[in-house]
CSV table of C-alpha atoms and ligand atoms in Angstrom, one decimal:
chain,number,residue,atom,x,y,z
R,13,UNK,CA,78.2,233.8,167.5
R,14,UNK,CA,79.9,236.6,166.2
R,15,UNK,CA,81.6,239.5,168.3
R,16,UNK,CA,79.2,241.6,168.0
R,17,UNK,CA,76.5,239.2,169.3
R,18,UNK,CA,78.4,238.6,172.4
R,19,UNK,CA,79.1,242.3,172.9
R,20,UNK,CA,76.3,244.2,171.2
R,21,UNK,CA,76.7,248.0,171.6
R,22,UNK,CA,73.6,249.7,172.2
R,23,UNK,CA,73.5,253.2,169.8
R,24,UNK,CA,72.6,256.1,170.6
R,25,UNK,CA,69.5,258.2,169.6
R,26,UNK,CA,69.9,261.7,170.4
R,27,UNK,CA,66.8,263.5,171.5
R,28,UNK,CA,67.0,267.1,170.7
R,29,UNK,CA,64.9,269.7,173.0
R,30,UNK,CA,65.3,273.1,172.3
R,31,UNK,CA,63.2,275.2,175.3
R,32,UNK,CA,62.6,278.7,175.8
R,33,UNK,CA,60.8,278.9,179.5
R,34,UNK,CA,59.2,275.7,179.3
R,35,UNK,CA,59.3,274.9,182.9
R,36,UNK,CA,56.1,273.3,183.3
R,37,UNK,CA,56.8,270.9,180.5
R,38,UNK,CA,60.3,269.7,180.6
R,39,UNK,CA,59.1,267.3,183.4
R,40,UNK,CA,56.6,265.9,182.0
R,41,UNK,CA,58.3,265.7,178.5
R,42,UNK,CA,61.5,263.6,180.4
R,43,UNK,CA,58.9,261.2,182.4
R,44,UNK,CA,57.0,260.5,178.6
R,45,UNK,CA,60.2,259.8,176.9
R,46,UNK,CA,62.0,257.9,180.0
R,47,UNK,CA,58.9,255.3,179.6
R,48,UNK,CA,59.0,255.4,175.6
R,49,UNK,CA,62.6,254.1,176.3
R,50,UNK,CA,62.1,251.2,178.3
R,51,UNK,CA,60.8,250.1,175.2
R,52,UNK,CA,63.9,250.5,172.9
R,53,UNK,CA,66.7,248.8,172.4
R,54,UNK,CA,68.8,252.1,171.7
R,55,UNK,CA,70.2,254.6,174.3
R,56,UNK,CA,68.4,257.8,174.4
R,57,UNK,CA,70.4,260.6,175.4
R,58,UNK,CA,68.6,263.8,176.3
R,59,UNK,CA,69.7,267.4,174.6
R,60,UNK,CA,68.3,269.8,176.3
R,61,UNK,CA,69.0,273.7,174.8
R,62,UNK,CA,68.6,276.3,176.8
R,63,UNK,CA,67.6,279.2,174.3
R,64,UNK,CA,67.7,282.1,176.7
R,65,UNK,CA,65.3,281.1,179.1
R,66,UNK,CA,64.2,283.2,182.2
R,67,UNK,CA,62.1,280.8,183.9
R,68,UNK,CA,63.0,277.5,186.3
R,69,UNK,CA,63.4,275.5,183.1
R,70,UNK,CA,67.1,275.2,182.9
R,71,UNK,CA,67.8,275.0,187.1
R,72,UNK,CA,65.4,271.9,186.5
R,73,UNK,CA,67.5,270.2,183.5
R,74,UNK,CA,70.8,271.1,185.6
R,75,UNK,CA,69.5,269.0,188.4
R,76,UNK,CA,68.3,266.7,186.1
R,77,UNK,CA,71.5,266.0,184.5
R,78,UNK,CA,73.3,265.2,187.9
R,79,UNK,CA,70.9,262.7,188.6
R,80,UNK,CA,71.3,260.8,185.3
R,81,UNK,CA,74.7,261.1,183.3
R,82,UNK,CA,72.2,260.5,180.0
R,83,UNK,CA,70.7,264.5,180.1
R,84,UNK,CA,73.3,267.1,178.6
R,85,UNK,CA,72.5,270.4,178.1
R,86,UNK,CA,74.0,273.7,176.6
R,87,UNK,CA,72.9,277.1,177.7
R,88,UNK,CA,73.0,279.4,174.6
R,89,UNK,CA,74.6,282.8,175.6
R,90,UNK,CA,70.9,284.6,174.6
R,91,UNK,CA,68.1,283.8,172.4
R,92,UNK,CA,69.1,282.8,169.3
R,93,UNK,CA,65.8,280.9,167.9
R,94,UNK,CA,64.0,278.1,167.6
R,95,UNK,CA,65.8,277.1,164.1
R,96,UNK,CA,69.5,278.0,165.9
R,97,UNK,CA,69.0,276.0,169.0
R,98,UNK,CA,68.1,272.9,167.0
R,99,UNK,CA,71.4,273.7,164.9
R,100,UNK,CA,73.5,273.7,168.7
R,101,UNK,CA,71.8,270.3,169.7
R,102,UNK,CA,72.6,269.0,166.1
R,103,UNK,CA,75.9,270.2,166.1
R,104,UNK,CA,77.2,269.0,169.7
R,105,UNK,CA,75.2,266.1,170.4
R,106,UNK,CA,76.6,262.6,170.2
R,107,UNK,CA,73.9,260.3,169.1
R,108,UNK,CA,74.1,257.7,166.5
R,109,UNK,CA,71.1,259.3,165.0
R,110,UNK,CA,69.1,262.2,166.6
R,111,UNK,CA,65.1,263.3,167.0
R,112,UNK,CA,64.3,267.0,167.5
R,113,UNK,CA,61.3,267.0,169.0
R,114,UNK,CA,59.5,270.4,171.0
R,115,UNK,CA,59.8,270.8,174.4
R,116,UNK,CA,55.3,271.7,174.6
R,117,UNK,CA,55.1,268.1,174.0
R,118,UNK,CA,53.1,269.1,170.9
R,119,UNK,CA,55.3,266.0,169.7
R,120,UNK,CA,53.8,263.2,171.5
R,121,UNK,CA,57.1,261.2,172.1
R,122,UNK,CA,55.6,258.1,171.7
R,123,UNK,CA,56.0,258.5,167.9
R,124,UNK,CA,59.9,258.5,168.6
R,125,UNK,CA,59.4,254.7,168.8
R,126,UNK,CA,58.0,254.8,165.1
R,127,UNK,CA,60.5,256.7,163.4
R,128,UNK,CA,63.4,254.7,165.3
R,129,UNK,CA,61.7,251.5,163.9
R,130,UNK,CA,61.6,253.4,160.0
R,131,UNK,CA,65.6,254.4,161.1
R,132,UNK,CA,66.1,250.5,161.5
R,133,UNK,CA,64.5,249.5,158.4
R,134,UNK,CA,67.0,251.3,156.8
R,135,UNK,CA,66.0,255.1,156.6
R,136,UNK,CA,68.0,257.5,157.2
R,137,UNK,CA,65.6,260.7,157.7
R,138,UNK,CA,62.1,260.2,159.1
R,139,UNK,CA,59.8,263.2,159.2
R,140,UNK,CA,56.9,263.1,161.3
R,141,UNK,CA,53.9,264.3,159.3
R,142,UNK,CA,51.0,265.9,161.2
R,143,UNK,CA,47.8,263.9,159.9
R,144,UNK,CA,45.9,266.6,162.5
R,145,UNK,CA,46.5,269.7,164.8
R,146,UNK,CA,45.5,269.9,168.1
R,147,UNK,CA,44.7,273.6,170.0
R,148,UNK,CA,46.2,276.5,167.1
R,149,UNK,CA,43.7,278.6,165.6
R,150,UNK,CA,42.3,278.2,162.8
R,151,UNK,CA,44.0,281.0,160.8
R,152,UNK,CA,47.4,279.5,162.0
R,153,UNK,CA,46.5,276.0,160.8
R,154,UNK,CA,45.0,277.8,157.0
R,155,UNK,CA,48.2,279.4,156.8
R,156,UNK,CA,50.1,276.6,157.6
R,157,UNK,CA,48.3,274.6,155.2
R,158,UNK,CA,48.3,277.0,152.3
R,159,UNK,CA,52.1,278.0,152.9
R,160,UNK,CA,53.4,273.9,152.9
R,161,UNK,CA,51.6,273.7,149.3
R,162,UNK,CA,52.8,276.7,147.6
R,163,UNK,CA,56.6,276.9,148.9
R,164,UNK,CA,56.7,272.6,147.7
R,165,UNK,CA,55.3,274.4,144.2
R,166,UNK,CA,57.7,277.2,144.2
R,167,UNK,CA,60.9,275.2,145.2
R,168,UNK,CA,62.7,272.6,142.8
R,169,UNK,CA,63.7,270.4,146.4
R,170,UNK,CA,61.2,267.7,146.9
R,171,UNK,CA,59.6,269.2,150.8
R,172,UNK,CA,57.7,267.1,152.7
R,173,UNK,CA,54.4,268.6,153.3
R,174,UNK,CA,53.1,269.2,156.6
R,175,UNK,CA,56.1,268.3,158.3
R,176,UNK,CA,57.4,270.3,161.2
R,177,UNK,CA,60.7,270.0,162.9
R,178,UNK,CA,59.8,266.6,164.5
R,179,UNK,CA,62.2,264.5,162.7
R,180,UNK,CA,64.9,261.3,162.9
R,181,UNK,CA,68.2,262.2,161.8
R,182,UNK,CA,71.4,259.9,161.0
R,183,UNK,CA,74.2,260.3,162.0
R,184,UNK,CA,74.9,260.7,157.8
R,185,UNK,CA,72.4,263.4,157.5
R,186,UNK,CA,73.3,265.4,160.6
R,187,UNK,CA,76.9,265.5,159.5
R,188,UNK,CA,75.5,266.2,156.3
R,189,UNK,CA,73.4,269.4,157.9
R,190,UNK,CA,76.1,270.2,160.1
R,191,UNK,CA,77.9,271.0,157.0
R,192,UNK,CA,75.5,274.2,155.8
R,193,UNK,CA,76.9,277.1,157.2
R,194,UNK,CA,74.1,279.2,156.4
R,195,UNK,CA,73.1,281.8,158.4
R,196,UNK,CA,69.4,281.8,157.8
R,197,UNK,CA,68.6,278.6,158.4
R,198,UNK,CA,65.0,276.8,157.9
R,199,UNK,CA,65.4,273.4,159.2
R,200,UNK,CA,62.9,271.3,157.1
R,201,UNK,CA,63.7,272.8,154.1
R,202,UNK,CA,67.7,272.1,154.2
R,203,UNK,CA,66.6,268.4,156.2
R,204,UNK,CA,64.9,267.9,152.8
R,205,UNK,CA,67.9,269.4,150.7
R,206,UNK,CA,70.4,266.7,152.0
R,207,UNK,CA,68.3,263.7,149.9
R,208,UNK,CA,69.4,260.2,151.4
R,209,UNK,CA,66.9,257.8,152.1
R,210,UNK,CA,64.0,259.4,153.7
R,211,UNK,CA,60.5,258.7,155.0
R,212,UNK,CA,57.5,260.0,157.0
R,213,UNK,CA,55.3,258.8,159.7
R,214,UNK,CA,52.2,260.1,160.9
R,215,UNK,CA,50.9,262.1,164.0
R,216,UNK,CA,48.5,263.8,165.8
R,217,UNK,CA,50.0,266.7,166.7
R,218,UNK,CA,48.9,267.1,169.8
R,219,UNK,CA,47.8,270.9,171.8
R,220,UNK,CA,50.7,272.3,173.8
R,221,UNK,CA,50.6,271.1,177.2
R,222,UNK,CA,51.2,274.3,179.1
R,223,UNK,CA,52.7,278.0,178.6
R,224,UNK,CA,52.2,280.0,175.6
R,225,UNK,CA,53.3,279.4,172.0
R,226,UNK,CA,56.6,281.0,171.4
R,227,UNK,CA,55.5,281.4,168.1
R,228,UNK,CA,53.0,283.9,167.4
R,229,UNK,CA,51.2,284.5,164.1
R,230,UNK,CA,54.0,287.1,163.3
R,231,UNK,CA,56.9,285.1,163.8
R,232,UNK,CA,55.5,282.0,161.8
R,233,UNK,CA,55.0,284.7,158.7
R,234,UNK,CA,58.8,285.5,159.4
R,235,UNK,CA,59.8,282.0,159.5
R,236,UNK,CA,57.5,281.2,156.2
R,237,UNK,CA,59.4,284.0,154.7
R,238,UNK,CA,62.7,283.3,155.4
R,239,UNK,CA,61.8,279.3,153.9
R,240,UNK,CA,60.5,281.1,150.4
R,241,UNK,CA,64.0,283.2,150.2
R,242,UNK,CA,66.1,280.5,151.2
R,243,UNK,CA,64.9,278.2,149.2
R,244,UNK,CA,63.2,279.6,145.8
R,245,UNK,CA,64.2,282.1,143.3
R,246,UNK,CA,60.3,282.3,142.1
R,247,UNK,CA,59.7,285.8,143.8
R,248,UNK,CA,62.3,287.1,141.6
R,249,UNK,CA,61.2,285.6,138.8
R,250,UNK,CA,57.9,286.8,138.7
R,251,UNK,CA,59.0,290.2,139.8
R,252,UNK,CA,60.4,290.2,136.2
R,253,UNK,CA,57.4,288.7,134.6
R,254,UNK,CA,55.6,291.8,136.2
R,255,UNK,CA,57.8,294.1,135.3
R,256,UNK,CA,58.0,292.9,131.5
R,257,UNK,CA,54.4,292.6,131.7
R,258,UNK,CA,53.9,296.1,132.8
R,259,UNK,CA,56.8,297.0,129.9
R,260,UNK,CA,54.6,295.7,127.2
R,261,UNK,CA,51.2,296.7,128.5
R,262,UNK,CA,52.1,300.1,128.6
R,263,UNK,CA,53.9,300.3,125.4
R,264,UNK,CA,51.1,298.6,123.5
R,265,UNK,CA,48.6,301.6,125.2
R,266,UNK,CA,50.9,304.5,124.3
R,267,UNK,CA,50.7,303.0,120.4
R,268,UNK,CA,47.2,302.8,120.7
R,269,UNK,CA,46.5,306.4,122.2
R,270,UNK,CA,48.9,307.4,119.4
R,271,UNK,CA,47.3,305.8,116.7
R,272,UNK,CA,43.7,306.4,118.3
R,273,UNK,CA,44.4,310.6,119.0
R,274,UNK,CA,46.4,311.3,115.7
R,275,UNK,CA,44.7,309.2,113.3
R,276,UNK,CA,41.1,308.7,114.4
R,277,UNK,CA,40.7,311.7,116.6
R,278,UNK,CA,39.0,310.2,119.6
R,279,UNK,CA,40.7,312.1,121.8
R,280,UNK,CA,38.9,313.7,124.6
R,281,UNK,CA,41.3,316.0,126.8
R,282,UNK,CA,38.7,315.9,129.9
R,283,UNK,CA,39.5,315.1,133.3
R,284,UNK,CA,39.5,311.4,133.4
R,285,UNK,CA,42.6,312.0,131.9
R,286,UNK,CA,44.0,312.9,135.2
R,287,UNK,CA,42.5,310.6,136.8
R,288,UNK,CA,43.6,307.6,134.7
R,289,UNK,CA,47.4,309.1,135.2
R,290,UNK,CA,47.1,309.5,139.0
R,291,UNK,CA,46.0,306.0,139.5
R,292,UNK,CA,48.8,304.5,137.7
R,293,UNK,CA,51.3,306.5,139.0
R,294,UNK,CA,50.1,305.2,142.1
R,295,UNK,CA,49.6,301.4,141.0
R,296,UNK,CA,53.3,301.2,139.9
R,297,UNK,CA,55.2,303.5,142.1
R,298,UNK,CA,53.5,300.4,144.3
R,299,UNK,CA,54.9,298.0,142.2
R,300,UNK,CA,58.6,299.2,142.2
R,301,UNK,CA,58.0,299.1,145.9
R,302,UNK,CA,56.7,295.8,146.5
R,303,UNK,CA,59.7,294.6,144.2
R,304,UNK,CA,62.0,296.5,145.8
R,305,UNK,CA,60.8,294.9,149.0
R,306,UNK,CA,61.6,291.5,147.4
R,307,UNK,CA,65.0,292.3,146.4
R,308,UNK,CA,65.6,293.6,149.7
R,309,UNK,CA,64.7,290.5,151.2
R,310,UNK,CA,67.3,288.8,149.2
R,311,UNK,CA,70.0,291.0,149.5
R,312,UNK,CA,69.7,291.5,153.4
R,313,UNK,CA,70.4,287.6,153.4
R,314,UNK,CA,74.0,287.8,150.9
R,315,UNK,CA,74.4,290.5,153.8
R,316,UNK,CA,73.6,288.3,156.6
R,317,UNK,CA,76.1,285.5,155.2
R,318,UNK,CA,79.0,287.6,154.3
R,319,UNK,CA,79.1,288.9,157.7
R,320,UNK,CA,79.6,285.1,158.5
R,321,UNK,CA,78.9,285.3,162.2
R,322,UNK,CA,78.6,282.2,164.4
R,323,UNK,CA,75.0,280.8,164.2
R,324,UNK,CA,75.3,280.6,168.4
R,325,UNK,CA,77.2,281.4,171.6
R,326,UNK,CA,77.2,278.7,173.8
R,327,UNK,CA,77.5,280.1,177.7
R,328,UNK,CA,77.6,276.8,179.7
R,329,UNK,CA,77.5,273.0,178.5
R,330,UNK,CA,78.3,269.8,180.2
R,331,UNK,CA,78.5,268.4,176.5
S,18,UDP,N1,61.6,277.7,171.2
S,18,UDP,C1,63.0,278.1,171.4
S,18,UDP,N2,63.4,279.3,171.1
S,18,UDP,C2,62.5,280.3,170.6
S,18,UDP,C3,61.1,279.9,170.4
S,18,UDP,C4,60.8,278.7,170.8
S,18,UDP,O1,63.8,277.2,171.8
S,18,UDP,O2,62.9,281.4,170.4
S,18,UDP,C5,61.2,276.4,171.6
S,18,UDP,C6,60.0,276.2,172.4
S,18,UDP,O3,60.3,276.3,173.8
S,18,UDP,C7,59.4,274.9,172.0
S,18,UDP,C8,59.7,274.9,170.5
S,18,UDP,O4,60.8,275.8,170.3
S,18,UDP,O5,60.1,273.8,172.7
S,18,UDP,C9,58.6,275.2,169.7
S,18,UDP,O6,58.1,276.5,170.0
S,18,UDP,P1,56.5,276.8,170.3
S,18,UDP,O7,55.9,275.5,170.9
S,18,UDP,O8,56.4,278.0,171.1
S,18,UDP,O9,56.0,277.0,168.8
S,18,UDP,P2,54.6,276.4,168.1
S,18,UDP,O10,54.6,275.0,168.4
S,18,UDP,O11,53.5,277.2,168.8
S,18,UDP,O12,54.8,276.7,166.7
S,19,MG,MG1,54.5,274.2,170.3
């Protein structure tokens, strides 16, 4: 009876696909989300971002998009990362609310249906939480595990555990996000930092569907790393708990040698001496390195932000 009855404006959910030569799957990914939308009542606008790809992938979306006015994409200028092509998508799409999902179809993207269901309850982020993983190694998926558990202990922001980057944004949280300028930017942890209503759903996270992980066991530690700088001073802390520690400890031995050599003559001058000497020369010239190390990590990030470079080039768009 209303206006808006006899008009009703369908919104828009964004759907975020950052690829990096995923030619095999972009097809398949556009067919499994084109038949999830027939179900919805929402427009679902395709994002697809080209981060630097050398294979077919971004010919295919071009074609794509002429066919069907709904697929935008933006061709980043190089590879920029996984984390910075999500920010591009985020930053130019249009959507009323947006889902990032991988372009592997790790995501199944029949979960987007869930998490716009939890966005019309009311919600306002929705993380998808993988109950399982499908087809990574079982180191990948310890690390993964253990790494969740201990940043969520070392930060003071509430993280959702197990959550990747397959997550329902509104249009309030993604202007929210778009806000962060930082440079170093670990998606789940600053998707947490925002706070509005949020929520999880569960998934089977499914094995990648063809191609090769662009994320190798080296690049996740990088990416683990750059969550515990960015978002917990806890390295730092106990850097100075060691260091104290170490203060004390060594203190509290040269009183006791003291005590022990002058008053109670104990003393014997024999080798072990040298011995004992070398090996703590050695255990805390390793120390000041390994701290070192830390604060470096720190301080290369104030570096990185000062220089306060775009997070992206874009080269091409039809956004
Ligand atoms: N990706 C990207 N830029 C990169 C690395 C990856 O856009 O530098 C994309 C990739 O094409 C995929 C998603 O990010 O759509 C997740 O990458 P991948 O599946 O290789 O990571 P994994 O799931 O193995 O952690
Ligand atoms: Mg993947």
């Amino acid at each position: 009876m209303s206006e808006q009855d006899e008009a009703p404006k369908r919104r828009i959910v964004s759907l975020i696909v950052p690829f990096l030569n995923e030619q095999e799957n972009l097809p398949l990914l556009y067919d499994r989300c084109n038949k999830v939308s027939q179900g919805l009542k929402e427009e679902l606008e395709f994002v697809f971002i080209d981060d630097g790809s050398t294979d077919g992938s971004l010919p295919w979306v071009m074609q794509t998009a002429e066919k069907n006015p709904a697929v935008k994409y933006i061709q980043l200028s190089r590879n920029f990362g996984h984390q910075r092509a999500i920010t591009a998508g985020m930053n130019l799409c249009n959507g009323d609310a947006a889902i990032i999902i991988d372009a592997d179809l790790q995501d199944p993207p029949e979960v987007i249906a869930d998490m716009i269901m939890k966005w019309k309850e009311g919600f306002e982020v929705v993380h998808a939480v993988r109950s399982s993983r499908k087809g990574e190694s079982g180191l990948k998926k310890l690390l993964a595990h253990l790494f969740y558990r201990i940043l969520s202990k070392m930060t003071e922001v509430q993280m959702t555990v197990d959550a990747g980057d397959f997550r329902l944004l509104d249009r309030k949280a993604l202007n929210a996000l778009n806000s962060m300028p930082e440079q170093h930017r670990y998606m789940r942890g600053l998707a947490s930092w925002i706070g509005f209503n949020q929520t999880t759903v569960e998934y089977v996270r499914d094995a990648r569907h063809a191609g090769v992980t662009k994320y190798p066991l080296i690049k996740s530690i990088g990416l683990a790393l750059n969550a515990i700088t960015s978002f917990s001073g806890t390295p730092l802390r106990l850097l100075f708990y060691l260091g104290t520690l170490l203060c004390l400890l060594s203190i509290g031995i040269g009183v006791y040698l003291f005590v022990a050599w002058n008053f109670v003559q104990r003393m014997s001058p024999s080798h072990a001496g040298t011995t004992y000497l070398t090996l703590a020369i050695f255990f805390v010239s390793g120390l000041q390195l390994f701290g070192m190390g830390i604060l470096g990590q720190y301080l290369r990030r104030v570096f990185d932000e000062i220089k306060d470079r775009p997070l992206y080039l874009v080269s091409d768009s039809n956004l």
